[in-house]
PDB file of C-alpha atoms and ligand atoms in Angstrom:
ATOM      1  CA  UNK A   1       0.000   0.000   0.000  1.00  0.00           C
ATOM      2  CA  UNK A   2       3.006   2.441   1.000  1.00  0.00           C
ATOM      3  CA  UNK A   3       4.411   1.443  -2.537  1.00  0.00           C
ATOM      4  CA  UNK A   4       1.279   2.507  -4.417  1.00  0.00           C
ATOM      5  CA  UNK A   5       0.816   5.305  -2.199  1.00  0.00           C
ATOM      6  CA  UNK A   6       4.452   6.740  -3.705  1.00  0.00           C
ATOM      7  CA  UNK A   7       4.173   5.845  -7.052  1.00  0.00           C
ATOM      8  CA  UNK A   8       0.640   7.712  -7.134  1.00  0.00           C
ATOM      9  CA  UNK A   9       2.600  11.029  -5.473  1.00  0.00           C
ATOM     10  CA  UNK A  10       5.093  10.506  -7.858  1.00  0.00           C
ATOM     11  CA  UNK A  11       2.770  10.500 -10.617  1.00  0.00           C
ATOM     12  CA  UNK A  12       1.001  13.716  -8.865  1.00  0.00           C
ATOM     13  CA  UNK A  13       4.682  15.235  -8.444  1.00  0.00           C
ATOM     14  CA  UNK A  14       5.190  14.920 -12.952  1.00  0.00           C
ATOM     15  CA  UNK A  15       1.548  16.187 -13.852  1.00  0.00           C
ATOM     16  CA  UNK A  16       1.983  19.435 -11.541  1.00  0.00           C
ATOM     17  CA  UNK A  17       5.766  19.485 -11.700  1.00  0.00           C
ATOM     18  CA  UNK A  18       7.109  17.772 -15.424  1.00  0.00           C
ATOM     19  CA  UNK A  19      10.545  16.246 -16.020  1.00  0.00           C
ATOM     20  CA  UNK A  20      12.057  17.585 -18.836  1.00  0.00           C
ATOM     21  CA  UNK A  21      15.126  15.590 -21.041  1.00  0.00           C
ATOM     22  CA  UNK A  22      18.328  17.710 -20.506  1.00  0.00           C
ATOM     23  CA  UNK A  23      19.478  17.651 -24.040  1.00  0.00           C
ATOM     24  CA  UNK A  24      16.362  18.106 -25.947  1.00  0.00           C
ATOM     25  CA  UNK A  25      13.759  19.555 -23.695  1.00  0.00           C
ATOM     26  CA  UNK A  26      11.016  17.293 -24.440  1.00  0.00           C
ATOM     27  CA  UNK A  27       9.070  16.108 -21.135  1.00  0.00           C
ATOM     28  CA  UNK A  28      10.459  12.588 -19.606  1.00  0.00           C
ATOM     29  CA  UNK A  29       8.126   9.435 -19.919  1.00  0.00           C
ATOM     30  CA  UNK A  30       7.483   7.472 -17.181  1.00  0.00           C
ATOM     31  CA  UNK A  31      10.585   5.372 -16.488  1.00  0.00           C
ATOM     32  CA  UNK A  32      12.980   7.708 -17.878  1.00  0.00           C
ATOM     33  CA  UNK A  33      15.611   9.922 -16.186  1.00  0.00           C
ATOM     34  CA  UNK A  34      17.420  13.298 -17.238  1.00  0.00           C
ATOM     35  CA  UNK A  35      18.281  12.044 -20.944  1.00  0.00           C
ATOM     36  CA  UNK A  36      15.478  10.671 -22.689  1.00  0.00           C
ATOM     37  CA  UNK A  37      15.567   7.237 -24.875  1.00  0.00           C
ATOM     38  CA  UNK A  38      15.788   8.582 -27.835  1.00  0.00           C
ATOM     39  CA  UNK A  39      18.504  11.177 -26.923  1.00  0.00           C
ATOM     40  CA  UNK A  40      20.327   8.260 -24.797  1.00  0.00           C
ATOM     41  CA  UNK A  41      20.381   6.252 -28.464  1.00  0.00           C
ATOM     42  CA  UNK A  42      21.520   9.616 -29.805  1.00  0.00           C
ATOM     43  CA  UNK A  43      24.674  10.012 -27.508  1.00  0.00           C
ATOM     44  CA  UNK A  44      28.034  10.443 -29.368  1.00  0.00           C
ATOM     45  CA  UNK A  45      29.766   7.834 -27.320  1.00  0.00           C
ATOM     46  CA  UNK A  46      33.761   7.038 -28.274  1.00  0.00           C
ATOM     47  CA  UNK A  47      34.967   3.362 -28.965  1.00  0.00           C
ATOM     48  CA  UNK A  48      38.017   4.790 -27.312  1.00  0.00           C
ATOM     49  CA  UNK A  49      37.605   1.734 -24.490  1.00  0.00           C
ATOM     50  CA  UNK A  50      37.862  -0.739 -27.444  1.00  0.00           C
ATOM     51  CA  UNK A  51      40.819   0.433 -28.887  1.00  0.00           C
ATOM     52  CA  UNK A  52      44.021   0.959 -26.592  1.00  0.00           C
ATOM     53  CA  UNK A  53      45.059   3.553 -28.999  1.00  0.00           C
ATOM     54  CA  UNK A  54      42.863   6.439 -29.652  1.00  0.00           C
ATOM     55  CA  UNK A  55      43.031  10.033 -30.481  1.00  0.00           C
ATOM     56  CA  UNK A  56      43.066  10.444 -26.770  1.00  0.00           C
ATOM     57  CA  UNK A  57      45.903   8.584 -26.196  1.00  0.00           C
ATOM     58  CA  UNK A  58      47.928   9.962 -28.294  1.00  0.00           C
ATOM     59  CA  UNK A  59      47.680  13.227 -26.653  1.00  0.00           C
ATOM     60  CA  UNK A  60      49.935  12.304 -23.574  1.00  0.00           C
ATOM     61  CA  UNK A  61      52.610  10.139 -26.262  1.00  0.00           C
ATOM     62  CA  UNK A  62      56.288  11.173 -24.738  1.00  0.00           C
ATOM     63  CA  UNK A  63      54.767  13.031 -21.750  1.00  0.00           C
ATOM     64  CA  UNK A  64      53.191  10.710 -19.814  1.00  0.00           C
ATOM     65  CA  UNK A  65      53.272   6.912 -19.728  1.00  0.00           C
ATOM     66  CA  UNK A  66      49.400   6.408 -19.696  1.00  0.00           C
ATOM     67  CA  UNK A  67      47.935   3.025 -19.663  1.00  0.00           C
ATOM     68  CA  UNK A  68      44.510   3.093 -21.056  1.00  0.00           C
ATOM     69  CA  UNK A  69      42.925   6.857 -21.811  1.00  0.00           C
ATOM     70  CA  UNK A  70      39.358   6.826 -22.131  1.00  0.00           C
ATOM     71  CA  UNK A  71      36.870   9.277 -22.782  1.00  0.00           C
ATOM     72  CA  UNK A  72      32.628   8.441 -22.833  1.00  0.00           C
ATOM     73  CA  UNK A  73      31.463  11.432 -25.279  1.00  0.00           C
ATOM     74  CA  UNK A  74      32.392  13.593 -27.398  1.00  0.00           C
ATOM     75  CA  UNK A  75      31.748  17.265 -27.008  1.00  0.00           C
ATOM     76  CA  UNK A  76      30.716  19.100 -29.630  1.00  0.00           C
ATOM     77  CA  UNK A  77      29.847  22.987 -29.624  1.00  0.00           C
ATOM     78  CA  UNK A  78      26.017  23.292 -29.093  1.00  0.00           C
ATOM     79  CA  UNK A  79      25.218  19.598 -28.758  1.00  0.00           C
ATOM     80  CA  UNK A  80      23.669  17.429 -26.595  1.00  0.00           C
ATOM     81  CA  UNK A  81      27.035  17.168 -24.437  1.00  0.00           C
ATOM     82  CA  UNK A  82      27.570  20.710 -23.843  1.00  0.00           C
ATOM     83  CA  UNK A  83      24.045  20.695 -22.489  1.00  0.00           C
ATOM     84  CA  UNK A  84      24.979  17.667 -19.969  1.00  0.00           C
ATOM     85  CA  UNK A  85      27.723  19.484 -19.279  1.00  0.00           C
ATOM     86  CA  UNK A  86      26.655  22.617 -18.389  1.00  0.00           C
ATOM     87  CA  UNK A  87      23.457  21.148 -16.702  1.00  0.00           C
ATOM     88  CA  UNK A  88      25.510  19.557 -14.544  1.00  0.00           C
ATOM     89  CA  UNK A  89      28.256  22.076 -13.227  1.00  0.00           C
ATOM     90  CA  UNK A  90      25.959  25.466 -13.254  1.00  0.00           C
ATOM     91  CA  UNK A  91      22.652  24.241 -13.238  1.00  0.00           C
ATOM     92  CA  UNK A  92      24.148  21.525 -10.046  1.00  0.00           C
ATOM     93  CA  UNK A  93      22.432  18.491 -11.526  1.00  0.00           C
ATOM     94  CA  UNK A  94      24.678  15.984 -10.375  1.00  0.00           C
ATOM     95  CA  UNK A  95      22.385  13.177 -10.045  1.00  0.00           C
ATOM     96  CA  UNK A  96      22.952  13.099 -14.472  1.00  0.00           C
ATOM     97  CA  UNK A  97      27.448  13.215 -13.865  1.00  0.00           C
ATOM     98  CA  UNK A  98      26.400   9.973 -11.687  1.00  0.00           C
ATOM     99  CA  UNK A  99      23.981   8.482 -13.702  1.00  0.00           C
ATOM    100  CA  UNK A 100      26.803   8.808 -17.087  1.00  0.00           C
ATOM    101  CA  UNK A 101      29.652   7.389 -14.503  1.00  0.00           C
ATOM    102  CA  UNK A 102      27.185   4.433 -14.339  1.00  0.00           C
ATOM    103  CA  UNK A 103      26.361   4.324 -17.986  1.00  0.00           C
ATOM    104  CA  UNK A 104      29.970   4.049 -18.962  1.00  0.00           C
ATOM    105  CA  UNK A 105      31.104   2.044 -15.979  1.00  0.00           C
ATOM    106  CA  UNK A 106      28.619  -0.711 -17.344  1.00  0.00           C
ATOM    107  CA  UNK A 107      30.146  -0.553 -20.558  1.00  0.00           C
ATOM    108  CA  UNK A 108      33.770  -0.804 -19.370  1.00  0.00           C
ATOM    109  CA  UNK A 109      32.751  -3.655 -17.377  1.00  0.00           C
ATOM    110  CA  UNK A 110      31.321  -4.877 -20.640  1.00  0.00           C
ATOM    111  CA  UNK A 111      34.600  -4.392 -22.512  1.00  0.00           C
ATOM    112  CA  UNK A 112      35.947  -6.213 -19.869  1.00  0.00           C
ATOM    113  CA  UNK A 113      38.585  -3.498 -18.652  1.00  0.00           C
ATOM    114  CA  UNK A 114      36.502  -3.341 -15.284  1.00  0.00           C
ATOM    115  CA  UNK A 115      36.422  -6.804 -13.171  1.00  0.00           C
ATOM    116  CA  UNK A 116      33.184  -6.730 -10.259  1.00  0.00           C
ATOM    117  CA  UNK A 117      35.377  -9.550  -8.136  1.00  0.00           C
ATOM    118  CA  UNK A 118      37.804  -7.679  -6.551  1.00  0.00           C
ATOM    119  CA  UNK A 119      40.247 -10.314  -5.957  1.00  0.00           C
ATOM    120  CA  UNK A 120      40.185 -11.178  -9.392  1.00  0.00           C
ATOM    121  CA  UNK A 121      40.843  -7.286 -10.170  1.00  0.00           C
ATOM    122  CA  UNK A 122      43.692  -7.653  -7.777  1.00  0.00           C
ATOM    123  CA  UNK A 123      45.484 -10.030 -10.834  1.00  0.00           C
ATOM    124  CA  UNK A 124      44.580  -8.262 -13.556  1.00  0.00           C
ATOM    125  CA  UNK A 125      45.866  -5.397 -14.839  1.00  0.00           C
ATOM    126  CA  UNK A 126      42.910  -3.531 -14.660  1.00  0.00           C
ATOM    127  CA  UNK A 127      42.132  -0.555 -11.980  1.00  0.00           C
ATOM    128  CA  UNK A 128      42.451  -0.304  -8.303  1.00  0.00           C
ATOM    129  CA  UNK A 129      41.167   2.764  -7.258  1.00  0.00           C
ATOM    130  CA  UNK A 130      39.472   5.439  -9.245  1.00  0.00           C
ATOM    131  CA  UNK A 131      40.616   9.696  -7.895  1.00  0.00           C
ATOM    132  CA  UNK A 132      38.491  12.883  -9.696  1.00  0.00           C
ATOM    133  CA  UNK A 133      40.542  15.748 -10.403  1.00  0.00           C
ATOM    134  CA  UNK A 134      40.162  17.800  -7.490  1.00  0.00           C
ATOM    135  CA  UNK A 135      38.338  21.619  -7.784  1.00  0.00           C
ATOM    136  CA  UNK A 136      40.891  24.202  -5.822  1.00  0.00           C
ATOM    137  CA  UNK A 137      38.684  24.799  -2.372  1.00  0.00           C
ATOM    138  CA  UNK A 138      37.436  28.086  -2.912  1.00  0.00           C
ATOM    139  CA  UNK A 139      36.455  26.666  -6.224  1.00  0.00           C
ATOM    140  CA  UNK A 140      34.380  23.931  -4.779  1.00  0.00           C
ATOM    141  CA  UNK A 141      32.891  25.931  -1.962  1.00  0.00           C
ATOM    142  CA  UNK A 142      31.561  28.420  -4.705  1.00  0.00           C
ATOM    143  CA  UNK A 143      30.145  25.654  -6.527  1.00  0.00           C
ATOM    144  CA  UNK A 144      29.082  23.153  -3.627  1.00  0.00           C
ATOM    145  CA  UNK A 145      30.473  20.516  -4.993  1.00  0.00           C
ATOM    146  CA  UNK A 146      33.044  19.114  -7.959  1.00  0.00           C
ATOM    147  CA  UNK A 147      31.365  18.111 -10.625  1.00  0.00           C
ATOM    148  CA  UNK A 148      34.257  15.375 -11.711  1.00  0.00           C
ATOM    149  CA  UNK A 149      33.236  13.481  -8.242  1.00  0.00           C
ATOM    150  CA  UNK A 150      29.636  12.644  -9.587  1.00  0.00           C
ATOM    151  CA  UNK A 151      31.222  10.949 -12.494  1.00  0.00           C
ATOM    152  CA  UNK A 152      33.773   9.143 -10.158  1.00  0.00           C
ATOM    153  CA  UNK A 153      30.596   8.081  -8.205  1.00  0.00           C
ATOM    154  CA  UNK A 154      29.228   6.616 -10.920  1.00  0.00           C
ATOM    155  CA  UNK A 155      31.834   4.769 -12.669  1.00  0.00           C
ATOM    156  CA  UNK A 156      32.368   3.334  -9.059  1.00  0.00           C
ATOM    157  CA  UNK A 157      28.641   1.726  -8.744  1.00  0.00           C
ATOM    158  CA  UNK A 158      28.737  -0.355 -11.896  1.00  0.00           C
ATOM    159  CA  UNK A 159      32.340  -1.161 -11.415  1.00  0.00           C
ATOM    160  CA  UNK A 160      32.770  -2.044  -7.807  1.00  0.00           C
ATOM    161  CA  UNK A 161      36.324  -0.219  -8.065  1.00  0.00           C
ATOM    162  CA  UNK A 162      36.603   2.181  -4.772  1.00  0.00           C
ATOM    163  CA  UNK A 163      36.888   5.497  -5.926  1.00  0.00           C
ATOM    164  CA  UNK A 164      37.958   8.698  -3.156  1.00  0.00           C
ATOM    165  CA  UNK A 165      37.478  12.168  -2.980  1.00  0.00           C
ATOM    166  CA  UNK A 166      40.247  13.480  -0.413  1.00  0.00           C
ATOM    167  CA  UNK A 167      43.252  11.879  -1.545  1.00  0.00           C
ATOM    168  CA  UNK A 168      43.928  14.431  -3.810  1.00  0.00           C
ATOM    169  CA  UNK A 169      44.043  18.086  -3.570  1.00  0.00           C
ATOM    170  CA  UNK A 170      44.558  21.373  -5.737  1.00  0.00           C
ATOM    171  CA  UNK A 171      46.573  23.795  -4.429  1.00  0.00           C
ATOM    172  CA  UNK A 172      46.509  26.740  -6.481  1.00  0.00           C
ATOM    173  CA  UNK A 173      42.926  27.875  -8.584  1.00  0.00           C
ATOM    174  CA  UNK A 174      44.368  28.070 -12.468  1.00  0.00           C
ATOM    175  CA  UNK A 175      43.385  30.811 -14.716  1.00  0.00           C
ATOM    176  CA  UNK A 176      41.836  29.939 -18.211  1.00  0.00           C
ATOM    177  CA  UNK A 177      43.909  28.086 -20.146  1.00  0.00           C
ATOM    178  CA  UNK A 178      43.077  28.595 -23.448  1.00  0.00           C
ATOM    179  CA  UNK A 179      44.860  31.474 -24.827  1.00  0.00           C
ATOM    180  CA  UNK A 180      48.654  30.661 -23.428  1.00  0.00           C
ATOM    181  CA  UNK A 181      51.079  28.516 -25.409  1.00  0.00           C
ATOM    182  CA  UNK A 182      51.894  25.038 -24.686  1.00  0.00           C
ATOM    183  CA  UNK A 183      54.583  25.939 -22.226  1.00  0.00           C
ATOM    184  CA  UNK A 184      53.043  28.525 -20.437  1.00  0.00           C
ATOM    185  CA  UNK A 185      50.064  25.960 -19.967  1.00  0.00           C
ATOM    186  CA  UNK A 186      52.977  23.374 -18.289  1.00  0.00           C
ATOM    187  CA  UNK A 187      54.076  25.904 -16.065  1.00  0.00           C
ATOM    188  CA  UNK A 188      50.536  27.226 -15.037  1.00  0.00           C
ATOM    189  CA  UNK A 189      50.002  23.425 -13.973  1.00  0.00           C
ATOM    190  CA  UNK A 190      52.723  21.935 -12.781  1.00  0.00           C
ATOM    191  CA  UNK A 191      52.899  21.322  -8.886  1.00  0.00           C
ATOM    192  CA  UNK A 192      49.500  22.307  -8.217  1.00  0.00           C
ATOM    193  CA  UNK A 193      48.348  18.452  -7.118  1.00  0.00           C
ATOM    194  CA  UNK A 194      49.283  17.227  -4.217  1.00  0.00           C
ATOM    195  CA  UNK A 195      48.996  13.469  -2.782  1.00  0.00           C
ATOM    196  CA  UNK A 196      47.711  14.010   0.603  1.00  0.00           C
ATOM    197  CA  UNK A 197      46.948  10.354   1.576  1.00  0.00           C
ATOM    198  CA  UNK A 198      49.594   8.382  -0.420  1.00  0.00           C
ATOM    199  CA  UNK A 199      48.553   4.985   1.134  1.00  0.00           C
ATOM    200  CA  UNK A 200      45.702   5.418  -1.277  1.00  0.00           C
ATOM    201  CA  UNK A 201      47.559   5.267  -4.398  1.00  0.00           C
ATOM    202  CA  UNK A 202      50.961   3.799  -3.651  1.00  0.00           C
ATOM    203  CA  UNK A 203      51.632   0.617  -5.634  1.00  0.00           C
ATOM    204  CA  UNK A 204      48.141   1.137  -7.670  1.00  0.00           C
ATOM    205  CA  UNK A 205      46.520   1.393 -11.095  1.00  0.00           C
ATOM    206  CA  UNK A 206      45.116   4.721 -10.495  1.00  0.00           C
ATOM    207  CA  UNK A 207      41.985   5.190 -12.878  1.00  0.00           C
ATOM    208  CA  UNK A 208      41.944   9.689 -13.056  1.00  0.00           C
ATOM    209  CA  UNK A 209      38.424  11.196 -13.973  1.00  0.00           C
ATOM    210  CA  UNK A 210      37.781  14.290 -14.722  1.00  0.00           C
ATOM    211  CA  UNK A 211      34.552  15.858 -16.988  1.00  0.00           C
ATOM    212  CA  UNK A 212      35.537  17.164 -19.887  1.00  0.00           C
ATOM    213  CA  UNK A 213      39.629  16.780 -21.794  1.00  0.00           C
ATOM    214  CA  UNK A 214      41.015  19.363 -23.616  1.00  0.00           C
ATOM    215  CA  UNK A 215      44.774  20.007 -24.008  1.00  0.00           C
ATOM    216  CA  UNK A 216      45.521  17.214 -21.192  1.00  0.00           C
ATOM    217  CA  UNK A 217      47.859  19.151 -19.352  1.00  0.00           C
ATOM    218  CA  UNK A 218      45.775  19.449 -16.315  1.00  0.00           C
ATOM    219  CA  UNK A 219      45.129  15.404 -16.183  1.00  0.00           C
ATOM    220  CA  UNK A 220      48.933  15.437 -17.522  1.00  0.00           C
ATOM    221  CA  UNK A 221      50.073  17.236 -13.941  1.00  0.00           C
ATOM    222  CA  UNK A 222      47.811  15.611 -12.010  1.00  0.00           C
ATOM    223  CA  UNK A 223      48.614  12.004 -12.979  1.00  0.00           C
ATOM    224  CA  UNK A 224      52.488  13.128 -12.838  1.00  0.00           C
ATOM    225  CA  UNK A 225      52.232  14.402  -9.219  1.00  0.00           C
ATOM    226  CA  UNK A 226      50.155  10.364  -8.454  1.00  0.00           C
ATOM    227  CA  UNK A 227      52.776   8.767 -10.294  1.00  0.00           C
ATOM    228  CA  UNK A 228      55.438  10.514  -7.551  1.00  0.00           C
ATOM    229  CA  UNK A 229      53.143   9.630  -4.856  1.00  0.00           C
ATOM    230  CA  UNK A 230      54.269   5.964  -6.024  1.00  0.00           C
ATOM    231  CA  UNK A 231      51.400   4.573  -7.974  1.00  0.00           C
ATOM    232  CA  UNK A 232      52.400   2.353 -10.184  1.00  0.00           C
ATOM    233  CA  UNK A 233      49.952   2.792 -13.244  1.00  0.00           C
ATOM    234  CA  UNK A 234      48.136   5.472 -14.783  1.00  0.00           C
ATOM    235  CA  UNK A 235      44.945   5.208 -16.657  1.00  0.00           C
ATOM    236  CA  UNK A 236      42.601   8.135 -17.364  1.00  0.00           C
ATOM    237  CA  UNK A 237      38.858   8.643 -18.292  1.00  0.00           C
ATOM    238  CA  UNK A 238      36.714  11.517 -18.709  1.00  0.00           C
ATOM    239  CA  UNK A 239      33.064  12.132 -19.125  1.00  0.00           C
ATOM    240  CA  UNK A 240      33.788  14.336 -22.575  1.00  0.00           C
ATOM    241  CA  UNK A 241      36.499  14.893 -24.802  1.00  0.00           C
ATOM    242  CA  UNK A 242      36.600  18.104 -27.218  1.00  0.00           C
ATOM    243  CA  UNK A 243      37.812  16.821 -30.307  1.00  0.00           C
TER     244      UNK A 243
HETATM  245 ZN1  LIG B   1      15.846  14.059 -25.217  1.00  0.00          ZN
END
């Protein structure tokens, strides 16, 4: 009776207040959550967790010895992505950064880069513990929360593989990147992550997550500064890439 009793609110809740589907605006059916089917079909998902090289990869060839880099979507200007993206860090819808961690989670479990047994993860050379890229403090505080930990949340449900959001931490906010040259983009980076619980990642296959790639050079200092901290592998995977 308590069960009916909800699902009759809940149906009360969508006639006065209506779900709408983040990336096309059309109102949710019954069932569905943030994205609707046909704009879930519609999602311009990478085979980059088929194929150990990838256009991704290749972005962090002779600067840092990456073992698998994965990214779920690609952004694209205007599309359906951007709108995930920006629903989810200004508009604070994190439930849909968790809900794509679990999408993709599912499908590297699929691919079989994920194991659910963790002894059997133990053996294989798949990952250990998963770390978001941390948001500087002030950073966070403005926004109430970092968007790259809903992903991490996710990809850590359908995965089983412990993910943490304190190991890590940002010591310096960074200034837009976009119009400095490659070197000026190092130096704006480097040493800004710090290892703060090292037990975490020492002798590891750290899995990094962050929301969207661009350049690299932030996940490129980051995994550099884990690396130090004595883990032993580096993978990477982000919720977008801009290609
Ligand atoms: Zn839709």
């Amino acid at each position: 009776m308590k069960k009916l009793a909800n699902t009759l609110f809940g149906d009360f809740l969508s006639l006065i207040f209506p779900e709408f589907c983040v990336c096309c605006n059309e109102s949710l059916l019954k069932g569905e959550a943030q994205i609707c089917t046909q704009c879930r079909y519609d999602l311009p998902i990478t085979d980059y967790h088929l194929h150990r090289q990838n256009i991704l990869s290749q972005r962090f060839w002779g600067k840092l010895p990456i073992e698998y880099a994965f990214a779920y979507l690609k952004f694209t200007k205007g599309g359906k992505v951007q709108k995930i993206l920006h629903d989810l860090k200004y508009n604070g819808n994190q439930e849909i950064g968790v809900m794509l961690g679990k999408w993709y989670g599912q499908l590297l479990v699929d691919a079989g880069l994920a194991k659910l047994d963790a002894d059997e993860a133990a053996k294989e050379e798949v990952f250990q513990v998963i770390l978001p890229i941390p948001l500087h403090k002030a950073k966070r505080r403005k926004r109430g929360f970092n968007q790259s930990d809903c992903f991490a949340e996710g990809l850590s449900a359908t995965t089983a593989i412990p993910w943490h959001s304190t190991a890590l931490v940002r010591n310096k906010a960074t200034k837009t990147q976009t119009k400095k040259g490659r070197m000026e983009r190092w130096q704006n980076v480097e040493n800004i992550f710090e290892v703060v619980a090292p037990e975490i990642v020492k002798g590891k296959h750290v899995l990094l997550v962050d929301d969207v790639v661009t350049t690299g050079s932030t996940l490129e200092a980051c995994a550099q500064s884990i690396l130090q901290a004595g883990a032993v592998k580096i993978s990477i995977a982000t919720l977008a890439v801009a290609i």
